[in-house]
PDB file of C-alpha atoms in Angstrom:
ATOM      1  CA  MET W 223       0.000   0.000   0.000  1.00  0.00           C
ATOM      2  CA  ARG W 224       1.427   3.379  -0.989  1.00  0.00           C
ATOM      3  CA  HIS W 225       1.859   5.941   1.827  1.00  0.00           C
ATOM      4  CA  LEU W 226       1.013   9.500   0.745  1.00  0.00           C
ATOM      5  CA  ILE W 227       2.422  12.625   2.345  1.00  0.00           C
ATOM      6  CA  ARG W 228      -0.694  14.672   3.223  1.00  0.00           C
ATOM      7  CA  ASN W 229       0.842  17.386   5.400  1.00  0.00           C
ATOM      8  CA  PRO W 230       1.079  20.519   3.209  1.00  0.00           C
ATOM      9  CA  LEU W 231       4.267  21.728   4.907  1.00  0.00           C
ATOM     10  CA  ALA W 232       5.939  18.328   4.498  1.00  0.00           C
ATOM     11  CA  GLN W 233       4.914  18.261   0.841  1.00  0.00           C
ATOM     12  CA  THR W 234       6.375  21.724   0.313  1.00  0.00           C
ATOM     13  CA  LEU W 235       9.668  20.809   2.012  1.00  0.00           C
ATOM     14  CA  LEU W 236       9.966  17.578   0.026  1.00  0.00           C
ATOM     15  CA  ALA W 237       9.288  19.397  -3.235  1.00  0.00           C
ATOM     16  CA  ALA W 238      11.865  22.032  -2.358  1.00  0.00           C
ATOM     17  CA  ALA W 239      14.462  19.379  -1.522  1.00  0.00           C
ATOM     18  CA  LEU W 240      13.842  17.529  -4.773  1.00  0.00           C
ATOM     19  CA  SER W 241      13.992  20.754  -6.717  1.00  0.00           C
ATOM     20  CA  ALA W 242      17.261  21.754  -5.061  1.00  0.00           C
ATOM     21  CA  ALA W 243      18.798  18.363  -5.839  1.00  0.00           C
ATOM     22  CA  SER W 244      17.631  18.607  -9.432  1.00  0.00           C
ATOM     23  CA  LEU W 245      19.052  22.108  -9.832  1.00  0.00           C
ATOM     24  CA  ALA W 246      22.360  21.062  -8.254  1.00  0.00           C
ATOM     25  CA  ALA W 247      22.661  18.189 -10.710  1.00  0.00           C
ATOM     26  CA  GLN W 248      21.775  20.413 -13.660  1.00  0.00           C
ATOM     27  CA  ALA W 249      24.395  22.971 -12.591  1.00  0.00           C
ATOM     28  CA  PHE W 250      27.105  20.336 -12.103  1.00  0.00           C
ATOM     29  CA  PRO W 251      29.918  20.929 -12.623  1.00  0.00           C
ATOM     30  CA  ASN W 252      30.039  24.668 -12.022  1.00  0.00           C
ATOM     31  CA  LYS W 253      33.767  24.824 -11.205  1.00  0.00           C
ATOM     32  CA  PRO W 254      36.887  22.695 -11.769  1.00  0.00           C
ATOM     33  CA  VAL W 255      36.715  19.083 -10.575  1.00  0.00           C
ATOM     34  CA  THR W 256      39.619  17.710  -8.534  1.00  0.00           C
ATOM     35  CA  ILE W 257      40.596  14.038  -8.650  1.00  0.00           C
ATOM     36  CA  VAL W 258      42.688  13.220  -5.586  1.00  0.00           C
ATOM     37  CA  VAL W 259      45.298  10.520  -6.171  1.00  0.00           C
ATOM     38  CA  PRO W 260      46.464   9.280  -2.755  1.00  0.00           C
ATOM     39  CA  TYR W 261      49.990   8.559  -3.984  1.00  0.00           C
ATOM     40  CA  ALA W 262      53.008  10.535  -5.152  1.00  0.00           C
ATOM     41  CA  ALA W 263      53.223  11.977  -8.659  1.00  0.00           C
ATOM     42  CA  GLY W 264      54.816   9.726 -11.272  1.00  0.00           C
ATOM     43  CA  GLY W 265      53.291   6.497 -10.041  1.00  0.00           C
ATOM     44  CA  SER W 266      50.982   4.202 -11.969  1.00  0.00           C
ATOM     45  CA  THR W 267      47.709   5.438 -10.448  1.00  0.00           C
ATOM     46  CA  ASP W 268      48.813   9.034 -11.040  1.00  0.00           C
ATOM     47  CA  VAL W 269      49.530   8.416 -14.733  1.00  0.00           C
ATOM     48  CA  LEU W 270      46.185   6.664 -15.218  1.00  0.00           C
ATOM     49  CA  ALA W 271      44.368   9.509 -13.430  1.00  0.00           C
ATOM     50  CA  ARG W 272      45.903  12.171 -15.665  1.00  0.00           C
ATOM     51  CA  VAL W 273      44.835  10.385 -18.841  1.00  0.00           C
ATOM     52  CA  LEU W 274      41.291  10.070 -17.456  1.00  0.00           C
ATOM     53  CA  ALA W 275      41.221  13.686 -16.289  1.00  0.00           C
ATOM     54  CA  GLU W 276      42.116  14.932 -19.752  1.00  0.00           C
ATOM     55  CA  ALA W 277      39.267  12.979 -21.357  1.00  0.00           C
ATOM     56  CA  MET W 278      36.720  13.822 -18.649  1.00  0.00           C
ATOM     57  CA  THR W 279      37.563  17.514 -19.011  1.00  0.00           C
ATOM     58  CA  ARG W 280      36.332  17.385 -22.589  1.00  0.00           C
ATOM     59  CA  ASP W 281      33.070  15.737 -21.557  1.00  0.00           C
ATOM     60  CA  LEU W 282      32.270  17.780 -18.442  1.00  0.00           C
ATOM     61  CA  GLY W 283      33.164  21.168 -19.892  1.00  0.00           C
ATOM     62  CA  GLN W 284      35.146  22.020 -16.751  1.00  0.00           C
ATOM     63  CA  GLN W 285      38.812  21.455 -16.031  1.00  0.00           C
ATOM     64  CA  VAL W 286      39.491  18.171 -14.226  1.00  0.00           C
ATOM     65  CA  ILE W 287      42.607  18.548 -12.084  1.00  0.00           C
ATOM     66  CA  VAL W 288      44.708  15.792 -10.528  1.00  0.00           C
ATOM     67  CA  GLU W 289      45.980  16.450  -7.006  1.00  0.00           C
ATOM     68  CA  ASN W 290      48.556  14.132  -5.460  1.00  0.00           C
ATOM     69  CA  LEU W 291      48.225  13.615  -1.722  1.00  0.00           C
ATOM     70  CA  GLY W 292      50.365  10.630  -0.822  1.00  0.00           C
ATOM     71  CA  GLY W 293      51.363   8.989   2.428  1.00  0.00           C
ATOM     72  CA  ALA W 294      50.192   6.277   4.820  1.00  0.00           C
ATOM     73  CA  GLY W 295      49.350   3.775   2.087  1.00  0.00           C
ATOM     74  CA  GLY W 296      46.824   6.061   0.443  1.00  0.00           C
ATOM     75  CA  THR W 297      44.831   6.714   3.608  1.00  0.00           C
ATOM     76  CA  ILE W 298      45.744  10.424   3.882  1.00  0.00           C
ATOM     77  CA  GLY W 299      44.346  11.265   0.457  1.00  0.00           C
ATOM     78  CA  THR W 300      41.320   9.052   1.003  1.00  0.00           C
ATOM     79  CA  SER W 301      40.562  10.736   4.313  1.00  0.00           C
ATOM     80  CA  ARG W 302      40.684  14.137   2.652  1.00  0.00           C
ATOM     81  CA  VAL W 303      38.066  13.131   0.099  1.00  0.00           C
ATOM     82  CA  THR W 304      35.744  11.681   2.740  1.00  0.00           C
ATOM     83  CA  ARG W 305      35.800  15.097   4.469  1.00  0.00           C
ATOM     84  CA  ALA W 306      35.271  17.107   1.275  1.00  0.00           C
ATOM     85  CA  GLN W 307      32.013  18.792   0.329  1.00  0.00           C
ATOM     86  CA  ALA W 308      29.718  16.186  -1.199  1.00  0.00           C
ATOM     87  CA  ASP W 309      28.955  18.071  -4.402  1.00  0.00           C
ATOM     88  CA  GLY W 310      30.940  16.001  -6.907  1.00  0.00           C
ATOM     89  CA  HIS W 311      33.783  18.487  -7.323  1.00  0.00           C
ATOM     90  CA  THR W 312      36.250  16.468  -5.214  1.00  0.00           C
ATOM     91  CA  LEU W 313      36.764  12.843  -6.204  1.00  0.00           C
ATOM     92  CA  LEU W 314      39.109   9.983  -5.345  1.00  0.00           C
ATOM     93  CA  LEU W 315      40.858   7.714  -7.811  1.00  0.00           C
ATOM     94  CA  HIS W 316      42.223   4.800  -5.802  1.00  0.00           C
ATOM     95  CA  ASN W 317      43.444   1.327  -6.625  1.00  0.00           C
ATOM     96  CA  MET W 318      43.001  -1.994  -4.880  1.00  0.00           C
ATOM     97  CA  GLY W 319      44.954  -0.565  -1.949  1.00  0.00           C
ATOM     98  CA  ILE W 320      41.687   0.935  -0.744  1.00  0.00           C
ATOM     99  CA  ALA W 321      40.468  -2.586   0.025  1.00  0.00           C
ATOM    100  CA  THR W 322      43.495  -3.442   2.165  1.00  0.00           C
ATOM    101  CA  ALA W 323      43.379  -0.429   4.480  1.00  0.00           C
ATOM    102  CA  PRO W 324      40.826  -1.977   6.882  1.00  0.00           C
ATOM    103  CA  ALA W 325      43.168  -4.921   7.498  1.00  0.00           C
ATOM    104  CA  LEU W 326      46.411  -2.936   7.586  1.00  0.00           C
ATOM    105  CA  TYR W 327      45.332  -0.103   9.865  1.00  0.00           C
ATOM    106  CA  SER W 328      43.871  -0.688  13.316  1.00  0.00           C
ATOM    107  CA  LYS W 329      42.579   2.891  13.352  1.00  0.00           C
ATOM    108  CA  LEU W 330      41.201   4.617  10.273  1.00  0.00           C
ATOM    109  CA  ALA W 331      39.612   8.041  10.073  1.00  0.00           C
ATOM    110  CA  PHE W 332      37.057   6.669   7.620  1.00  0.00           C
ATOM    111  CA  ASP W 333      35.064   3.578   6.702  1.00  0.00           C
ATOM    112  CA  VAL W 334      35.717   2.552   3.099  1.00  0.00           C
ATOM    113  CA  ARG W 335      32.215   1.166   2.544  1.00  0.00           C
ATOM    114  CA  ARG W 336      30.350   3.849   4.482  1.00  0.00           C
ATOM    115  CA  ASP W 337      32.124   7.122   3.677  1.00  0.00           C
ATOM    116  CA  LEU W 338      32.565   6.879  -0.087  1.00  0.00           C
ATOM    117  CA  GLU W 339      30.091   6.780  -2.984  1.00  0.00           C
ATOM    118  CA  PRO W 340      31.279   4.487  -5.806  1.00  0.00           C
ATOM    119  CA  ILE W 341      31.178   5.937  -9.321  1.00  0.00           C
ATOM    120  CA  ALA W 342      32.751   3.176 -11.425  1.00  0.00           C
ATOM    121  CA  LEU W 343      35.792   1.038 -12.057  1.00  0.00           C
ATOM    122  CA  ALA W 344      38.320   2.854 -14.212  1.00  0.00           C
ATOM    123  CA  GLY W 345      40.746   0.176 -15.379  1.00  0.00           C
ATOM    124  CA  ASP W 346      42.651  -2.999 -14.523  1.00  0.00           C
ATOM    125  CA  VAL W 347      46.430  -3.134 -14.753  1.00  0.00           C
ATOM    126  CA  PRO W 348      48.487  -6.344 -14.487  1.00  0.00           C
ATOM    127  CA  MET W 349      51.537  -6.384 -12.214  1.00  0.00           C
ATOM    128  CA  ILE W 350      55.085  -6.933 -13.415  1.00  0.00           C
ATOM    129  CA  LEU W 351      58.207  -7.930 -11.486  1.00  0.00           C
ATOM    130  CA  VAL W 352      61.118  -5.702 -12.467  1.00  0.00           C
ATOM    131  CA  ARG W 353      64.813  -5.673 -11.530  1.00  0.00           C
ATOM    132  CA  SER W 354      67.603  -3.149 -11.564  1.00  0.00           C
ATOM    133  CA  LYS W 355      70.034  -3.515 -14.491  1.00  0.00           C
ATOM    134  CA  GLY W 356      72.871  -4.227 -12.087  1.00  0.00           C
ATOM    135  CA  PHE W 357      71.058  -6.946 -10.125  1.00  0.00           C
ATOM    136  CA  ALA W 358      72.735 -10.254 -11.002  1.00  0.00           C
ATOM    137  CA  PRO W 359      69.913 -12.880 -11.172  1.00  0.00           C
ATOM    138  CA  ALA W 360      68.887 -12.764 -14.829  1.00  0.00           C
ATOM    139  CA  THR W 361      65.683 -14.866 -14.788  1.00  0.00           C
ATOM    140  CA  LEU W 362      62.744 -15.340 -12.443  1.00  0.00           C
ATOM    141  CA  ALA W 363      64.011 -18.799 -11.526  1.00  0.00           C
ATOM    142  CA  ASP W 364      67.442 -17.334 -10.729  1.00  0.00           C
ATOM    143  CA  PHE W 365      65.804 -14.618  -8.622  1.00  0.00           C
ATOM    144  CA  ILE W 366      63.740 -17.074  -6.555  1.00  0.00           C
ATOM    145  CA  ALA W 367      66.763 -19.333  -6.091  1.00  0.00           C
ATOM    146  CA  HIS W 368      68.797 -16.319  -4.950  1.00  0.00           C
ATOM    147  CA  MET W 369      66.191 -15.366  -2.332  1.00  0.00           C
ATOM    148  CA  LYS W 370      66.086 -18.936  -1.014  1.00  0.00           C
ATOM    149  CA  ALA W 371      69.870 -19.144  -0.844  1.00  0.00           C
ATOM    150  CA  LYS W 372      70.266 -15.760   0.836  1.00  0.00           C
ATOM    151  CA  PRO W 373      67.101 -15.006   2.862  1.00  0.00           C
ATOM    152  CA  GLY W 374      66.522 -11.314   3.454  1.00  0.00           C
ATOM    153  CA  GLU W 375      69.395 -10.120   1.256  1.00  0.00           C
ATOM    154  CA  VAL W 376      67.277  -8.928  -1.659  1.00  0.00           C
ATOM    155  CA  ARG W 377      66.129  -5.295  -1.353  1.00  0.00           C
ATOM    156  CA  PHE W 378      62.493  -5.474  -2.462  1.00  0.00           C
ATOM    157  CA  SER W 379      61.181  -1.930  -2.882  1.00  0.00           C
ATOM    158  CA  HIS W 380      57.561  -0.814  -2.770  1.00  0.00           C
ATOM    159  CA  ALA W 381      55.523   2.393  -2.799  1.00  0.00           C
ATOM    160  CA  GLY W 382      54.542   2.283   0.866  1.00  0.00           C
ATOM    161  CA  VAL W 383      52.653   0.006   3.228  1.00  0.00           C
ATOM    162  CA  GLY W 384      49.349  -0.941   1.625  1.00  0.00           C
ATOM    163  CA  ALA W 385      50.362   0.173  -1.867  1.00  0.00           C
ATOM    164  CA  THR W 386      49.817  -2.288  -4.710  1.00  0.00           C
ATOM    165  CA  SER W 387      53.563  -2.902  -5.018  1.00  0.00           C
ATOM    166  CA  HIS W 388      53.644  -3.807  -1.312  1.00  0.00           C
ATOM    167  CA  LEU W 389      50.721  -6.197  -1.735  1.00  0.00           C
ATOM    168  CA  CYS W 390      52.349  -7.826  -4.751  1.00  0.00           C
ATOM    169  CA  ALA W 391      55.614  -8.238  -2.856  1.00  0.00           C
ATOM    170  CA  MET W 392      53.879  -9.876   0.129  1.00  0.00           C
ATOM    171  CA  LEU W 393      51.881 -12.208  -2.113  1.00  0.00           C
ATOM    172  CA  LEU W 394      54.950 -13.214  -4.133  1.00  0.00           C
ATOM    173  CA  LEU W 395      57.056 -13.918  -1.042  1.00  0.00           C
ATOM    174  CA  GLN W 396      54.246 -16.019   0.427  1.00  0.00           C
ATOM    175  CA  THR W 397      53.729 -17.906  -2.838  1.00  0.00           C
ATOM    176  CA  THR W 398      57.427 -18.718  -3.269  1.00  0.00           C
ATOM    177  CA  SER W 399      58.160 -19.265   0.468  1.00  0.00           C
ATOM    178  CA  THR W 400      61.030 -16.790   0.330  1.00  0.00           C
ATOM    179  CA  GLU W 401      62.265 -13.829   2.370  1.00  0.00           C
ATOM    180  CA  ALA W 402      63.428 -10.363   1.344  1.00  0.00           C
ATOM    181  CA  THR W 403      64.029  -6.979   2.935  1.00  0.00           C
ATOM    182  CA  LEU W 404      61.061  -4.778   2.078  1.00  0.00           C
ATOM    183  CA  VAL W 405      62.066  -1.161   1.437  1.00  0.00           C
ATOM    184  CA  PRO W 406      59.152   1.319   1.573  1.00  0.00           C
ATOM    185  CA  TYR W 407      58.960   4.627  -0.315  1.00  0.00           C
ATOM    186  CA  ARG W 408      56.460   7.472  -0.469  1.00  0.00           C
ATOM    187  CA  GLY W 409      55.089   6.429  -3.843  1.00  0.00           C
ATOM    188  CA  THR W 410      56.096   4.504  -6.960  1.00  0.00           C
ATOM    189  CA  GLY W 411      57.942   7.455  -8.494  1.00  0.00           C
ATOM    190  CA  PRO W 412      60.635   7.650  -5.773  1.00  0.00           C
ATOM    191  CA  ALA W 413      60.857   3.852  -5.615  1.00  0.00           C
ATOM    192  CA  LEU W 414      61.529   3.635  -9.356  1.00  0.00           C
ATOM    193  CA  GLN W 415      64.154   6.395  -9.170  1.00  0.00           C
ATOM    194  CA  ASP W 416      66.111   4.376  -6.621  1.00  0.00           C
ATOM    195  CA  LEU W 417      65.609   1.166  -8.611  1.00  0.00           C
ATOM    196  CA  VAL W 418      67.007   2.795 -11.760  1.00  0.00           C
ATOM    197  CA  ALA W 419      69.928   4.084  -9.667  1.00  0.00           C
ATOM    198  CA  GLY W 420      70.579   0.564  -8.362  1.00  0.00           C
ATOM    199  CA  ASN W 421      69.964   1.446  -4.716  1.00  0.00           C
ATOM    200  CA  VAL W 422      67.377  -1.363  -4.478  1.00  0.00           C
ATOM    201  CA  ASP W 423      67.057  -4.619  -6.411  1.00  0.00           C
ATOM    202  CA  VAL W 424      63.453  -5.241  -7.492  1.00  0.00           C
ATOM    203  CA  ILE W 425      59.907  -3.933  -7.470  1.00  0.00           C
ATOM    204  CA  CYS W 426      56.579  -5.536  -8.378  1.00  0.00           C
ATOM    205  CA  ASP W 427      54.464  -2.789  -9.873  1.00  0.00           C
ATOM    206  CA  GLN W 428      52.272  -1.796 -12.791  1.00  0.00           C
ATOM    207  CA  PRO W 429      53.632  -1.440 -16.365  1.00  0.00           C
ATOM    208  CA  VAL W 430      51.986   2.008 -16.551  1.00  0.00           C
ATOM    209  CA  ALA W 431      55.026   3.276 -14.633  1.00  0.00           C
ATOM    210  CA  THR W 432      57.619   0.535 -15.137  1.00  0.00           C
ATOM    211  CA  GLY W 433      57.006  -0.091 -18.859  1.00  0.00           C
ATOM    212  CA  PRO W 434      58.742   3.043 -20.187  1.00  0.00           C
ATOM    213  CA  HIS W 435      61.853   2.257 -18.104  1.00  0.00           C
ATOM    214  CA  ILE W 436      61.935  -1.306 -19.474  1.00  0.00           C
ATOM    215  CA  GLN W 437      61.441  -0.107 -23.043  1.00  0.00           C
ATOM    216  CA  ALA W 438      64.251   2.419 -22.568  1.00  0.00           C
ATOM    217  CA  GLY W 439      66.581  -0.330 -21.299  1.00  0.00           C
ATOM    218  CA  MET W 440      66.895   1.240 -17.834  1.00  0.00           C
ATOM    219  CA  LEU W 441      65.219  -1.694 -16.049  1.00  0.00           C
ATOM    220  CA  LYS W 442      64.735  -5.392 -16.800  1.00  0.00           C
ATOM    221  CA  GLY W 443      61.440  -7.290 -16.564  1.00  0.00           C
ATOM    222  CA  TYR W 444      61.345 -10.709 -14.893  1.00  0.00           C
ATOM    223  CA  ALA W 445      57.693 -11.639 -15.538  1.00  0.00           C
ATOM    224  CA  VAL W 446      54.159 -10.262 -15.887  1.00  0.00           C
ATOM    225  CA  ALA W 447      51.333 -11.560 -13.685  1.00  0.00           C
ATOM    226  CA  THR W 448      48.975 -12.297 -16.586  1.00  0.00           C
ATOM    227  CA  ARG W 449      47.953 -15.374 -18.539  1.00  0.00           C
ATOM    228  CA  GLU W 450      49.383 -13.940 -21.759  1.00  0.00           C
ATOM    229  CA  ARG W 451      52.276 -11.632 -22.566  1.00  0.00           C
ATOM    230  CA  LEU W 452      51.574  -7.926 -22.804  1.00  0.00           C
ATOM    231  CA  PRO W 453      51.584  -6.447 -26.326  1.00  0.00           C
ATOM    232  CA  SER W 454      53.500  -3.435 -25.005  1.00  0.00           C
ATOM    233  CA  LEU W 455      56.228  -5.675 -23.482  1.00  0.00           C
ATOM    234  CA  PRO W 456      56.398  -8.738 -25.762  1.00  0.00           C
ATOM    235  CA  ASP W 457      59.853  -9.802 -24.535  1.00  0.00           C
ATOM    236  CA  VAL W 458      58.773 -10.171 -20.902  1.00  0.00           C
ATOM    237  CA  PRO W 459      57.405 -13.673 -20.158  1.00  0.00           C
ATOM    238  CA  THR W 460      54.439 -14.460 -17.946  1.00  0.00           C
ATOM    239  CA  PHE W 461      55.067 -15.945 -14.513  1.00  0.00           C
ATOM    240  CA  ALA W 462      53.878 -19.300 -15.841  1.00  0.00           C
ATOM    241  CA  GLN W 463      56.281 -19.136 -18.777  1.00  0.00           C
ATOM    242  CA  ALA W 464      59.074 -18.185 -16.381  1.00  0.00           C
ATOM    243  CA  GLY W 465      58.433 -21.234 -14.192  1.00  0.00           C
ATOM    244  CA  GLN W 466      56.012 -19.901 -11.568  1.00  0.00           C
ATOM    245  CA  PRO W 467      52.500 -20.952 -12.695  1.00  0.00           C
ATOM    246  CA  GLY W 468      49.423 -19.695 -10.894  1.00  0.00           C
ATOM    247  CA  PHE W 469      50.763 -16.280  -9.928  1.00  0.00           C
ATOM    248  CA  GLU W 470      48.357 -13.761 -11.455  1.00  0.00           C
ATOM    249  CA  LEU W 471      47.584 -10.300 -10.133  1.00  0.00           C
ATOM    250  CA  ALA W 472      45.896  -7.284 -11.721  1.00  0.00           C
ATOM    251  CA  VAL W 473      45.403  -3.943 -10.015  1.00  0.00           C
ATOM    252  CA  TRP W 474      41.933  -2.464 -10.307  1.00  0.00           C
ATOM    253  CA  HIS W 475      41.248   1.267 -10.076  1.00  0.00           C
ATOM    254  CA  GLY W 476      37.984   2.870  -8.950  1.00  0.00           C
ATOM    255  CA  LEU W 477      36.578   6.395  -8.930  1.00  0.00           C
ATOM    256  CA  TYR W 478      34.751   7.498  -5.757  1.00  0.00           C
ATOM    257  CA  ALA W 479      32.972  10.583  -4.386  1.00  0.00           C
ATOM    258  CA  PRO W 480      32.282  11.603  -0.766  1.00  0.00           C
ATOM    259  CA  ARG W 481      29.282  10.072   0.982  1.00  0.00           C
ATOM    260  CA  GLY W 482      26.131  12.077   0.409  1.00  0.00           C
ATOM    261  CA  THR W 483      26.965  13.202  -3.124  1.00  0.00           C
ATOM    262  CA  PRO W 484      23.595  13.595  -4.940  1.00  0.00           C
ATOM    263  CA  GLN W 485      22.623  10.574  -7.006  1.00  0.00           C
ATOM    264  CA  ALA W 486      22.149  12.736 -10.097  1.00  0.00           C
ATOM    265  CA  VAL W 487      25.733  13.976  -9.770  1.00  0.00           C
ATOM    266  CA  ILE W 488      27.019  10.401  -9.357  1.00  0.00           C
ATOM    267  CA  GLU W 489      25.151   9.454 -12.534  1.00  0.00           C
ATOM    268  CA  ARG W 490      26.654  12.423 -14.413  1.00  0.00           C
ATOM    269  CA  LEU W 491      30.162  11.490 -13.292  1.00  0.00           C
ATOM    270  CA  ASN W 492      29.563   7.849 -14.209  1.00  0.00           C
ATOM    271  CA  LYS W 493      28.439   8.944 -17.676  1.00  0.00           C
ATOM    272  CA  SER W 494      31.529  11.121 -18.037  1.00  0.00           C
ATOM    273  CA  LEU W 495      33.833   8.274 -17.006  1.00  0.00           C
ATOM    274  CA  ARG W 496      32.163   5.839 -19.411  1.00  0.00           C
ATOM    275  CA  THR W 497      32.374   8.422 -22.213  1.00  0.00           C
ATOM    276  CA  ALA W 498      36.081   8.916 -21.491  1.00  0.00           C
ATOM    277  CA  LEU W 499      36.740   5.175 -21.526  1.00  0.00           C
ATOM    278  CA  SER W 500      35.132   4.890 -24.960  1.00  0.00           C
ATOM    279  CA  GLU W 501      37.243   7.618 -26.595  1.00  0.00           C
ATOM    280  CA  PRO W 502      39.502   6.072 -29.284  1.00  0.00           C
ATOM    281  CA  ALA W 503      42.439   8.259 -28.200  1.00  0.00           C
ATOM    282  CA  LEU W 504      42.123   7.139 -24.563  1.00  0.00           C
ATOM    283  CA  VAL W 505      41.621   3.487 -25.557  1.00  0.00           C
ATOM    284  CA  LYS W 506      44.884   3.621 -27.502  1.00  0.00           C
ATOM    285  CA  ARG W 507      46.774   5.262 -24.637  1.00  0.00           C
ATOM    286  CA  PHE W 508      45.421   2.722 -22.170  1.00  0.00           C
ATOM    287  CA  THR W 509      46.346  -0.115 -24.508  1.00  0.00           C
ATOM    288  CA  ASP W 510      49.875   1.263 -24.868  1.00  0.00           C
ATOM    289  CA  MET W 511      50.109   1.364 -21.046  1.00  0.00           C
ATOM    290  CA  SER W 512      48.655  -2.173 -20.693  1.00  0.00           C
ATOM    291  CA  VAL W 513      45.533  -0.837 -18.942  1.00  0.00           C
ATOM    292  CA  ILE W 514      42.497  -3.083 -19.477  1.00  0.00           C
ATOM    293  CA  ILE W 515      39.167  -1.231 -19.717  1.00  0.00           C
ATOM    294  CA  PRO W 516      36.396  -3.048 -17.816  1.00  0.00           C
ATOM    295  CA  PRO W 517      33.368  -4.315 -19.793  1.00  0.00           C
ATOM    296  CA  ALA W 518      30.152  -2.290 -19.728  1.00  0.00           C
ATOM    297  CA  ASP W 519      28.499  -4.381 -17.009  1.00  0.00           C
ATOM    298  CA  ARG W 520      31.345  -3.509 -14.619  1.00  0.00           C
ATOM    299  CA  LEU W 521      31.138   0.237 -15.282  1.00  0.00           C
ATOM    300  CA  THR W 522      28.358   0.959 -12.798  1.00  0.00           C
ATOM    301  CA  PRO W 523      28.390   2.341  -9.242  1.00  0.00           C
ATOM    302  CA  ASP W 524      26.861  -0.866  -7.894  1.00  0.00           C
ATOM    303  CA  ALA W 525      29.500  -3.022  -9.608  1.00  0.00           C
ATOM    304  CA  LEU W 526      32.263  -0.995  -7.945  1.00  0.00           C
ATOM    305  CA  ARG W 527      30.487  -1.187  -4.586  1.00  0.00           C
ATOM    306  CA  GLN W 528      30.258  -4.983  -4.781  1.00  0.00           C
ATOM    307  CA  HIS W 529      33.820  -5.295  -6.053  1.00  0.00           C
ATOM    308  CA  THR W 530      35.236  -3.146  -3.241  1.00  0.00           C
ATOM    309  CA  THR W 531      33.455  -5.258  -0.622  1.00  0.00           C
ATOM    310  CA  ALA W 532      34.651  -8.511  -2.212  1.00  0.00           C
ATOM    311  CA  GLU W 533      38.252  -7.264  -2.366  1.00  0.00           C
ATOM    312  CA  ILE W 534      38.218  -6.263   1.308  1.00  0.00           C
ATOM    313  CA  LYS W 535      37.255  -9.863   2.133  1.00  0.00           C
ATOM    314  CA  ARG W 536      39.883 -11.247  -0.277  1.00  0.00           C
ATOM    315  CA  TRP W 537      42.896  -9.367   1.075  1.00  0.00           C
ATOM    316  CA  ASP W 538      42.105  -9.557   4.786  1.00  0.00           C
ATOM    317  CA  PRO W 539      43.472 -13.122   5.259  1.00  0.00           C
ATOM    318  CA  VAL W 540      46.523 -12.438   3.035  1.00  0.00           C
ATOM    319  CA  ILE W 541      47.545  -9.425   5.113  1.00  0.00           C
ATOM    320  CA  LYS W 542      46.905 -11.180   8.420  1.00  0.00           C
ATOM    321  CA  ALA W 543      48.938 -14.192   7.321  1.00  0.00           C
ATOM    322  CA  ALA W 544      51.846 -11.888   6.433  1.00  0.00           C
ATOM    323  CA  GLY W 545      51.572 -10.130   9.782  1.00  0.00           C
ATOM    324  CA  ALA W 546      51.599  -6.766   7.995  1.00  0.00           C
ATOM    325  CA  LYS W 547      50.496  -3.754   9.997  1.00  0.00           C
ATOM    326  CA  ALA W 548      50.602  -0.006   9.502  1.00  0.00           C
ATOM    327  CA  GLU W 549      49.946   2.814  11.928  1.00  0.00           C
TER     328      GLU W 549
END
């Protein structure tokens, strides 16, 4: 049975609220939109965000700006977005690291599932294990054998506790029953600079950032965590081809808004993201960077909501088994 609102004042207030929401959506965006990337500039998520921002600028008719706010495994930037005005002008582009924060941090200033409004998945990027040119083990098998022979000697860099490179490192060490010294950085950019300089030995990260260094001959690729080789890096074998079958890992990226953002604004942002992901120029750039665009049925707010929840459940036991903690 349908319940009607008969109080004239209540009807007036409801109508006013609906009208205000409608007008807000129609006026959106009325100023530049900021996409917060919770990692340092130069990293994989940063590069992906800047390509998206350029395409979304064309669709929204307002400048889309990328702001880097790194630190604490992405939680500082995430916290900033959860406190931002919920009008759609401040967004968060995060990767799968957002799903590991609840397990890594005993105290968080936000609740991932409560304080963010999903917009859509933005792309999946496979991980690749990369070594410094001066690091002696030449193949994946040599590298694993080296870690087993000299536990803890290898300097395994990553972009900070909870970053995708940290997660990949933990998963790989667990899978191969090996030990290494994990060396954290404030983002992928600084970690890659030290890897190129030979100050650390390896990193497991996304080809968005590592690919250009491999193509330029500054770094060497051990293996990619995909079932097939990447077109952009045809000389790098898969983990299975390199003798480590079953190790597959792709990093997903999602776009979020603060809790309470009007539904009409979420729908407009979702439309803008889907339009950007269909642009031939962006598709080519993503392909060149080995970014996989999700199919249409995964490009919805609800799909990202379900995926985020599932990933939180997936990574919780991995992190607990590794004994990883961040404060």
